[in-house]
mmCIF file of C-alpha atoms and ligand atoms in Angstrom:
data_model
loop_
_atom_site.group_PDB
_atom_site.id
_atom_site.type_symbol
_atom_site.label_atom_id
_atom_site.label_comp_id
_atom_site.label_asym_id
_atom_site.label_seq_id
_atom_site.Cartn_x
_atom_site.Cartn_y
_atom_site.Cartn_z
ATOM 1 C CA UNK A 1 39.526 -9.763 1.997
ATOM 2 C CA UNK A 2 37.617 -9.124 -0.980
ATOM 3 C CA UNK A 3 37.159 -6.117 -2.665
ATOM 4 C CA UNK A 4 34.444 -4.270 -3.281
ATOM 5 C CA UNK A 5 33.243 -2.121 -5.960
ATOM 6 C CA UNK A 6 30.047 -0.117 -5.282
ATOM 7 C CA UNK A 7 28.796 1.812 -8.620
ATOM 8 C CA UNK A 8 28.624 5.576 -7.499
ATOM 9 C CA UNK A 9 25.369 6.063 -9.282
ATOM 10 C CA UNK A 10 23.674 2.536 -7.288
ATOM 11 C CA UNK A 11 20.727 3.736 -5.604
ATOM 12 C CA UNK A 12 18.047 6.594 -5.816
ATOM 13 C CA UNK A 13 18.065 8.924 -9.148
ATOM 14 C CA UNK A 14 17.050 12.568 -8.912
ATOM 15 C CA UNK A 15 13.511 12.342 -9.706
ATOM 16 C CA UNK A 16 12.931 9.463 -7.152
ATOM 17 C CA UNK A 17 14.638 11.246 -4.465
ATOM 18 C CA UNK A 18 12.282 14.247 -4.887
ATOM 19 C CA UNK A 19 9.290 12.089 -5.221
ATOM 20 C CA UNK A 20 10.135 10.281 -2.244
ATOM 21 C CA UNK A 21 11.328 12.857 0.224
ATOM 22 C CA UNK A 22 7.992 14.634 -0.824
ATOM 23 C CA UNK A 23 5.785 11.597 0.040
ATOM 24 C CA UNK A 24 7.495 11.204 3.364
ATOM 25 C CA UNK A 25 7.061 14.770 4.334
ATOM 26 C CA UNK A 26 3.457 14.882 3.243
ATOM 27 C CA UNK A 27 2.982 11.746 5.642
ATOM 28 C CA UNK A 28 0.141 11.709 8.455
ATOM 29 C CA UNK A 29 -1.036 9.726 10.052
ATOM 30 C CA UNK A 30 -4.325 12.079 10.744
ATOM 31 C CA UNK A 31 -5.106 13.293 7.407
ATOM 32 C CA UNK A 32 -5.655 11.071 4.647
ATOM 33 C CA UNK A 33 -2.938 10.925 2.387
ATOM 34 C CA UNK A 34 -2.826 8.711 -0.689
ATOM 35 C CA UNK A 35 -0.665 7.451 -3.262
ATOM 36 C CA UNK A 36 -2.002 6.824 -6.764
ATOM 37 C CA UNK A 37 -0.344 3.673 -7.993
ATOM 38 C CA UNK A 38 3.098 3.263 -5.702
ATOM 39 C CA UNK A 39 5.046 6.536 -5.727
ATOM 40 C CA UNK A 40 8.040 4.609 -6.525
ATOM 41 C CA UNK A 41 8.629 0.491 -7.340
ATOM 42 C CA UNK A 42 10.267 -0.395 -3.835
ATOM 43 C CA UNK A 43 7.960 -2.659 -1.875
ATOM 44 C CA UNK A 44 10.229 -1.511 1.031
ATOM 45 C CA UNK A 45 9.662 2.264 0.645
ATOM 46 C CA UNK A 46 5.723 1.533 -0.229
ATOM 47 C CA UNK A 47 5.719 0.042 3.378
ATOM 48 C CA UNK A 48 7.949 2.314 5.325
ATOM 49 C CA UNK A 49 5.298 5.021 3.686
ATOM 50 C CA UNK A 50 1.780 2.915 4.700
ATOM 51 C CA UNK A 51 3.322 2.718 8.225
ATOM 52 C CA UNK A 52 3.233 6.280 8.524
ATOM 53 C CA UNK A 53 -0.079 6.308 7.080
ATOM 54 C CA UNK A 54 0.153 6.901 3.422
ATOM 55 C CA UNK A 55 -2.463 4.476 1.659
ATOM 56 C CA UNK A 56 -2.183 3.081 -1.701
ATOM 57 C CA UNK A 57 -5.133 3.701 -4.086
ATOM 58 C CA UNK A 58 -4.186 0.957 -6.830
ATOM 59 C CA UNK A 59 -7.107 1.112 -9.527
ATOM 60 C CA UNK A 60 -8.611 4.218 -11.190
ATOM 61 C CA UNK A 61 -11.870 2.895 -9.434
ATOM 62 C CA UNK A 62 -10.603 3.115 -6.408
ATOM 63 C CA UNK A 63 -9.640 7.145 -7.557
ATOM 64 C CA UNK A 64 -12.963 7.800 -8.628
ATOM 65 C CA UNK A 65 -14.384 6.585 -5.361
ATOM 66 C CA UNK A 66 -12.491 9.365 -3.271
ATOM 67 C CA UNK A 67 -14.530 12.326 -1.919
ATOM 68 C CA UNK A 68 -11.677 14.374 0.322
ATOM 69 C CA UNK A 69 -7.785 14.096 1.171
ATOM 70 C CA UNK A 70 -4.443 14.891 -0.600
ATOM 71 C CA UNK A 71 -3.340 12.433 -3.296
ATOM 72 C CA UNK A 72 0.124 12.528 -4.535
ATOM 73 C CA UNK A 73 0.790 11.282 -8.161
ATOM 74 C CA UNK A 74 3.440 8.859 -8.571
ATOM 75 C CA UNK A 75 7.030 9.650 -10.178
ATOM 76 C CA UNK A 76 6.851 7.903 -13.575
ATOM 77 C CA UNK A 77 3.710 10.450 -14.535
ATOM 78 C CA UNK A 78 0.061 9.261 -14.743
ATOM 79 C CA UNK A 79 -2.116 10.010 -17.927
ATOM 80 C CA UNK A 80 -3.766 13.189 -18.416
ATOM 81 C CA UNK A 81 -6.989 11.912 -17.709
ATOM 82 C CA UNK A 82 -6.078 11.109 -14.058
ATOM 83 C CA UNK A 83 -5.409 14.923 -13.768
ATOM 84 C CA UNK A 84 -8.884 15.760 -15.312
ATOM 85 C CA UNK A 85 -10.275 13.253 -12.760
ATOM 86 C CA UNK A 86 -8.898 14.764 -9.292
ATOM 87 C CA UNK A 87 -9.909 18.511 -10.753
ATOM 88 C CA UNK A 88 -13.018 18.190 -11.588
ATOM 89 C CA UNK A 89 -13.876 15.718 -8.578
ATOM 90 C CA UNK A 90 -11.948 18.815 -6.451
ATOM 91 C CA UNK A 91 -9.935 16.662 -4.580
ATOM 92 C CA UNK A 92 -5.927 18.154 -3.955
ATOM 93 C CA UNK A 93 -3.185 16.367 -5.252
ATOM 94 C CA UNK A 94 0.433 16.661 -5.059
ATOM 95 C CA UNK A 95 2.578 15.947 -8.850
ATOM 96 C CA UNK A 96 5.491 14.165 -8.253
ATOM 97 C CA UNK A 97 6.168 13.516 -12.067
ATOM 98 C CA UNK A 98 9.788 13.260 -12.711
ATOM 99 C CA UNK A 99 10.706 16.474 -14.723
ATOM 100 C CA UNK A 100 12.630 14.103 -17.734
ATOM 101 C CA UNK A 101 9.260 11.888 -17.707
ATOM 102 C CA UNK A 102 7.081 15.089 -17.455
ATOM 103 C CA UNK A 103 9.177 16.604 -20.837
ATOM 104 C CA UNK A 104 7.864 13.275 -22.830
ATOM 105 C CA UNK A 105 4.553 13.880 -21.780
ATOM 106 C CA UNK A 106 4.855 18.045 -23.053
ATOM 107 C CA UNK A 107 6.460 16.552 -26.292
ATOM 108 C CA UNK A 108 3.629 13.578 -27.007
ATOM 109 C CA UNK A 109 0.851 16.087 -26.138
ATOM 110 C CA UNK A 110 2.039 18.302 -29.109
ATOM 111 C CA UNK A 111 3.351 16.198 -31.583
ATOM 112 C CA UNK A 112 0.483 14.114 -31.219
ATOM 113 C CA UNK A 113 -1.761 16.214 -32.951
ATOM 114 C CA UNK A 114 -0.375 15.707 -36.498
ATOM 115 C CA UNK A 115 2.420 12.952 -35.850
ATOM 116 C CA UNK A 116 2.485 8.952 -35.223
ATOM 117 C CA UNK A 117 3.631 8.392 -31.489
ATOM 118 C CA UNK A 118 5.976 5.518 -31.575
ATOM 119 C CA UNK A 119 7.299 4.707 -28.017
ATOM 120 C CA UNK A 120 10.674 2.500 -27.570
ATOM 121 C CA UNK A 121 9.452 0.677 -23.987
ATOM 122 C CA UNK A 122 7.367 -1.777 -22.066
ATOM 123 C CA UNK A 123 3.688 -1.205 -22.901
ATOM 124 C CA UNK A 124 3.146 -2.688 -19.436
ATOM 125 C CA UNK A 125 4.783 -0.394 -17.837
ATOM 126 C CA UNK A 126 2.629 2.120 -16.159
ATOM 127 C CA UNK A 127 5.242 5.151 -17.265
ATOM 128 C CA UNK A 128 4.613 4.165 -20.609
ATOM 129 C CA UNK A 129 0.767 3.912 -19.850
ATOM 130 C CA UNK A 130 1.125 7.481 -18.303
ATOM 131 C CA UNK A 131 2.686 8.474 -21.534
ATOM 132 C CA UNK A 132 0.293 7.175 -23.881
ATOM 133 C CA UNK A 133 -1.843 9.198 -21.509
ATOM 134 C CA UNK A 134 -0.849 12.377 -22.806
ATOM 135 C CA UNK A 135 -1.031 11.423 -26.441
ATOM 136 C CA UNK A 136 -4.005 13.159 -27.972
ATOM 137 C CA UNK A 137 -4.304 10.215 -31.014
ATOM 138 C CA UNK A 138 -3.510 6.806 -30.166
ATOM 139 C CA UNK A 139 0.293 6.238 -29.725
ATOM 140 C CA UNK A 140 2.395 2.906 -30.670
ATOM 141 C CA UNK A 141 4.779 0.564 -28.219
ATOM 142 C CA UNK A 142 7.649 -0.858 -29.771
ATOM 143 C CA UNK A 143 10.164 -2.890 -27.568
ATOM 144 C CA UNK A 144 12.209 -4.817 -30.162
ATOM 145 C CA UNK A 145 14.193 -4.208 -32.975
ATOM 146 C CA UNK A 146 12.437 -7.052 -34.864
ATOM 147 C CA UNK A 147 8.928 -4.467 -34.091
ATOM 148 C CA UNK A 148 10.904 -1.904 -35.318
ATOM 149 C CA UNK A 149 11.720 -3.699 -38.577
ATOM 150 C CA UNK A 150 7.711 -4.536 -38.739
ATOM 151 C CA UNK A 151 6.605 -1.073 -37.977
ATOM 152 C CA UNK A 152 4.513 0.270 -40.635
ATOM 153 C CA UNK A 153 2.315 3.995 -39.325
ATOM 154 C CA UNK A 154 -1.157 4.451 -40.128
ATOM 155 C CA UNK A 155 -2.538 6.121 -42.862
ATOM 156 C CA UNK A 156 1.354 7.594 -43.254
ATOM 157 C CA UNK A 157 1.720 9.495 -40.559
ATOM 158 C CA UNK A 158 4.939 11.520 -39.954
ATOM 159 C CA UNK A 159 6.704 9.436 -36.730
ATOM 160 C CA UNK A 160 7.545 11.244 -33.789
ATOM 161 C CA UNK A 161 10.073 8.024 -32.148
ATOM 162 C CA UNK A 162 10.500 8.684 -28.154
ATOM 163 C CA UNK A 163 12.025 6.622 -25.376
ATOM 164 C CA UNK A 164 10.206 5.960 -21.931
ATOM 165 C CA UNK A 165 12.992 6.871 -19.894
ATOM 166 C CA UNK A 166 14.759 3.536 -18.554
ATOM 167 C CA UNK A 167 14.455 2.397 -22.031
ATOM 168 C CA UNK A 168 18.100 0.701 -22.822
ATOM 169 C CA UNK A 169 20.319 3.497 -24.555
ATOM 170 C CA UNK A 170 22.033 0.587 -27.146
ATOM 171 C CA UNK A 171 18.787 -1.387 -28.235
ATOM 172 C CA UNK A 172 16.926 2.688 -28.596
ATOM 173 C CA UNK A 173 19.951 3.501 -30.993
ATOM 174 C CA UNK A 174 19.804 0.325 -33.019
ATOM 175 C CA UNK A 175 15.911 1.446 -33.175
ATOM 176 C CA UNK A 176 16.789 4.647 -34.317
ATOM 177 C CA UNK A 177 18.965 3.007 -36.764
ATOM 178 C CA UNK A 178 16.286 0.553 -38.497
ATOM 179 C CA UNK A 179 13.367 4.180 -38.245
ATOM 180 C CA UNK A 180 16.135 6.432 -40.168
ATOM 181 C CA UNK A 181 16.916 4.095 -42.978
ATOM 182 C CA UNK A 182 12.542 3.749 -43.719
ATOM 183 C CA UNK A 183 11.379 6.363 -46.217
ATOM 184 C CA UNK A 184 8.614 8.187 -43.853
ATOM 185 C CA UNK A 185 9.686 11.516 -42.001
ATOM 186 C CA UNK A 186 10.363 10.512 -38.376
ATOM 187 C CA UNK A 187 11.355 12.825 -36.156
ATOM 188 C CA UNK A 188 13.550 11.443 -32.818
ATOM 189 C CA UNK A 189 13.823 12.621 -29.650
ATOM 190 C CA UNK A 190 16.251 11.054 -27.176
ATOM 191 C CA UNK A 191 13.743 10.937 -24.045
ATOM 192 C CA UNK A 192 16.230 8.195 -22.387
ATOM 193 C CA UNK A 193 17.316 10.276 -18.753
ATOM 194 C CA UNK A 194 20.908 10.371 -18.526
ATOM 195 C CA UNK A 195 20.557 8.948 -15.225
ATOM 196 C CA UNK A 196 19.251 5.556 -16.203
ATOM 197 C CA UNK A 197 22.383 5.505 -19.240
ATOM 198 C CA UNK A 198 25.257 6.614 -16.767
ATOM 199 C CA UNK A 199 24.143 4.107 -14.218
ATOM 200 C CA UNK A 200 23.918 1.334 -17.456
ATOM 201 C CA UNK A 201 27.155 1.749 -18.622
ATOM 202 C CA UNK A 202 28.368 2.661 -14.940
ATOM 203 C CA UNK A 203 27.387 -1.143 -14.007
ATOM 204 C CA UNK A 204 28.293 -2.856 -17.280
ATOM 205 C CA UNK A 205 31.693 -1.342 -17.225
ATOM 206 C CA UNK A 206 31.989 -2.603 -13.248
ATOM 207 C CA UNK A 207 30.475 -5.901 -13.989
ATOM 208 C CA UNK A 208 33.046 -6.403 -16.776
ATOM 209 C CA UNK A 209 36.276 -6.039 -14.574
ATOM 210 C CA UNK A 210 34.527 -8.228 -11.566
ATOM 211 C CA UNK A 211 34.536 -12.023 -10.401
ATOM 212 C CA UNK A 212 30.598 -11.426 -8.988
ATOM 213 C CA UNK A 213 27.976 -8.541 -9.119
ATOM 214 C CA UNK A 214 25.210 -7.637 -7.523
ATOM 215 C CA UNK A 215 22.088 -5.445 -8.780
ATOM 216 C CA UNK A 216 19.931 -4.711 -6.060
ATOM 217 C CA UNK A 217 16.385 -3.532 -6.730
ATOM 218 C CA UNK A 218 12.202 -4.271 -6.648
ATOM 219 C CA UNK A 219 11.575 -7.417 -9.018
ATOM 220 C CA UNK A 220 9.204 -4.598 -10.551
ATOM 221 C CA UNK A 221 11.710 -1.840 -11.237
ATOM 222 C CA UNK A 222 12.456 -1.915 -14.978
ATOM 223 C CA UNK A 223 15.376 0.103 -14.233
ATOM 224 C CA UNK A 224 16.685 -2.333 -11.985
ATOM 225 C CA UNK A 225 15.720 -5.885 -14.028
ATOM 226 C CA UNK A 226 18.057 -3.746 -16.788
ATOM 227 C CA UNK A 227 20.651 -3.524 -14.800
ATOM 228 C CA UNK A 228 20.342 -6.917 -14.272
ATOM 229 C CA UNK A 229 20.396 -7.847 -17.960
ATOM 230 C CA UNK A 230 23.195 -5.984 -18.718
ATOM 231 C CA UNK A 231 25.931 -7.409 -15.553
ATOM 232 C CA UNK A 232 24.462 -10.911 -16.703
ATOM 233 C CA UNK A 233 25.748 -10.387 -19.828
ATOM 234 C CA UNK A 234 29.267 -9.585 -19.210
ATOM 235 C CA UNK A 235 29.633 -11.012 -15.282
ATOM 236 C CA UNK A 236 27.652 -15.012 -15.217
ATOM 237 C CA UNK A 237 27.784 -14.689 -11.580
ATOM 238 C CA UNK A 238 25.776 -11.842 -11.530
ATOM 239 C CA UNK A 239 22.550 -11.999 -8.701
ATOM 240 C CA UNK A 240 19.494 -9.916 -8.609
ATOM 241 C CA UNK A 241 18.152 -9.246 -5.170
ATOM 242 C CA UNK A 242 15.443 -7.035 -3.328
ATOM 243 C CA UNK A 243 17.377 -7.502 -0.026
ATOM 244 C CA UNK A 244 20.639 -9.132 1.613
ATOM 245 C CA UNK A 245 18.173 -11.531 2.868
ATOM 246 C CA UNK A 246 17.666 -13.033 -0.924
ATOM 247 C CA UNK A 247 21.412 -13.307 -1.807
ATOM 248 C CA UNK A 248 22.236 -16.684 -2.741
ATOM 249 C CA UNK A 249 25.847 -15.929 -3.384
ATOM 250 C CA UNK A 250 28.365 -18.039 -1.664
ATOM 251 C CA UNK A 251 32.298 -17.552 -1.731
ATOM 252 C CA UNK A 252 33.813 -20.413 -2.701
ATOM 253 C CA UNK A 253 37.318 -19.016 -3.193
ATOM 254 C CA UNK A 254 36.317 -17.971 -6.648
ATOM 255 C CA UNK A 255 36.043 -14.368 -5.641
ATOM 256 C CA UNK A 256 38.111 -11.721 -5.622
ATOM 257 C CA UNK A 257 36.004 -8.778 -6.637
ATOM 258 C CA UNK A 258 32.107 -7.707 -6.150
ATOM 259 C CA UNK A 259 30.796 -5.390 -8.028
ATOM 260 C CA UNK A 260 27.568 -3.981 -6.665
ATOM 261 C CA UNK A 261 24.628 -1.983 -8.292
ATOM 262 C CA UNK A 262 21.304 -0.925 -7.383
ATOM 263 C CA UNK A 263 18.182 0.204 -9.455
ATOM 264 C CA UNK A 264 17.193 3.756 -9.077
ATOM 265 C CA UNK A 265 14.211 2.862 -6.503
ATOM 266 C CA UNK A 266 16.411 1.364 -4.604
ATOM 267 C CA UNK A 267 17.183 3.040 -0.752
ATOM 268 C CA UNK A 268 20.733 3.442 0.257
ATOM 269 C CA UNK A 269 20.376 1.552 3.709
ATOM 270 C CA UNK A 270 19.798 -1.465 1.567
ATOM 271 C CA UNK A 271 22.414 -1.275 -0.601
ATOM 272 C CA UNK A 272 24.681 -0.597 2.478
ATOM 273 C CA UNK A 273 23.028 -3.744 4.294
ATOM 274 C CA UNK A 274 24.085 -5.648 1.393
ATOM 275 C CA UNK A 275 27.864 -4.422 0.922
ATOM 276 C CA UNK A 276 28.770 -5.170 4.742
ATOM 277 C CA UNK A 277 26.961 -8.442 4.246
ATOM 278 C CA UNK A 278 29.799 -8.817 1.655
ATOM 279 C CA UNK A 279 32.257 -7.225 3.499
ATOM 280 C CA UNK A 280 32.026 -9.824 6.608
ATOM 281 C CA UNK A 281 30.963 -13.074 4.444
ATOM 282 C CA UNK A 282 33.300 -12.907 1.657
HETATM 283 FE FE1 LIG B 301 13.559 10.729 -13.429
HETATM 284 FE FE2 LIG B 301 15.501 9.620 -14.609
HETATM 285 FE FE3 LIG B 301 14.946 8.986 -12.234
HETATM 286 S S1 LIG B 301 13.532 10.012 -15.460
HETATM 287 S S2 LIG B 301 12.766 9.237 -12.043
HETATM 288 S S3 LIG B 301 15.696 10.971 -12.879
HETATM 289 S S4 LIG B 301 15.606 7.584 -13.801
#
């Protein structure tokens, strides 16, 4: 039989767990209760929420249209402006901000003022948006160390470097590296949660010592594509999968050991349907 090693930090994080088990017990089907933006990146969750009548409002349009119900903001933070919006428009809504993501928005908001915002993440990323959000002069997006190298401020600004939180711990200290050894002040703040770098290092150290691993997670969830990029790198028969019903992974007497994983939006009953999938097939 093969063995399997689960990572004990696969699966929901702390601040999706809250935001989560807050949407579901906000759920109504007679009172209209909305989501701004998915609540977390699980297409699963998204629809186990609509079904019990929790609609998704997907555009700031669609916001500013509203005239009554609750709307709960999504864990990876919204920009301050989205705030303004639902208070002066009156309408109630529930912050489900993850604390660590909330603490880079307190930090940005302040330093902003007289420092250069630099932000080590996706600019695509709607945490990073939310971020940005809460910047009171325009803040930068670096995701490279080759944009790090590049990175000049504006008019000389002082630097104030933070991390969106999934941000990969390794490339945001070889950032930190290249911003230290350029002559302008920067000040660093380590905004990486300590969730997202225990389960990195969790999965790369499993992936290394395995004949097969799995990351489960949304194709959305930067968390999760991480994961992903880190097992490949050590473990080439690594899959990435939103459900059992995606995994392509045969055994063809080849392996011994799978390692499995799972992004931090990802629900345990998948990640169990997945290991006794394993557990039977392999
Ligand atoms: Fe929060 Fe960290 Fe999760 S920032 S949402 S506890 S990955």
């Amino acid at each position: 039989m093969v063995g399997i090693i689960r990572a004990k930090t696969a699966g929901f994080c702390f601040g999706v767990k809250k935001a989560v088990d807050k949407a579901f017990e906000m759920a109504d089907p007679d009172k209209k209760v909305y989501t701004y933006g998915p609540v977390i990146h699980n297409a699963e969750v998204i629809k186990s929420l609509s079904e019990k009548g929790v609609r998704l409002i997907e555009s700031e349009e669609e916001l500013r249209s509203l005239t009554e119900g609750t709307v709960i903001l999504r864990s990876h933070g919204v920009p301050k402006a989205i705030i303004d919006l639902l208070k002066d428009k009156g309408i109630d809504y529930v912050d489900v901000t993850c604390p660590f993501v909330k603490r880079i928005h307190d930090i940005v908001y302040l330093e902003s003022e007289k420092k250069q915002i630099v932000i080590a993440g996706n600019p695509a990323h709607p945490e990073v948006e939310g971020i940005m959000g809460w910047c009171k002069t325009p803040a930068d997006v670096i995701s490279t160390e080759e944009e790090a190298q590049r990175y000049v401020p504006k008019d000389g600004r002082d630097v104030c470097l933070v991390a969106q939180t999934t941000f990969n711990y390794k490339k945001f200290e070889k950032i930190v590296e290249i911003f230290e050894k350029k002559s302008y002040y920067v000040s660093i703040v380590n905004t990486i949660c300590n969730a997202t770098a225990n389960h990195q290092t969790e999965a790369r150290s499993i992936a290394e010592g395995v004949d097969a691993m799995i990351v489960i997670g949304d194709k959305k969830s930067s968390n999760s594509r991480k994961l992903y990029e880190i097992c490949s790198e050590v473990c080439p028969k690594t899959e990435f999968i939103q459900t059992v019903s995606e995994l392509t992974l045969k055994q063809d007497g080849s392996i011994a050991t799978v390692g499995i994983t799972a992004g931090a939006s990802t629900p345990n009953y998948i990640i169990e349907e997945v290991q006794n999938y394993v557990r039977r097939e392999f």
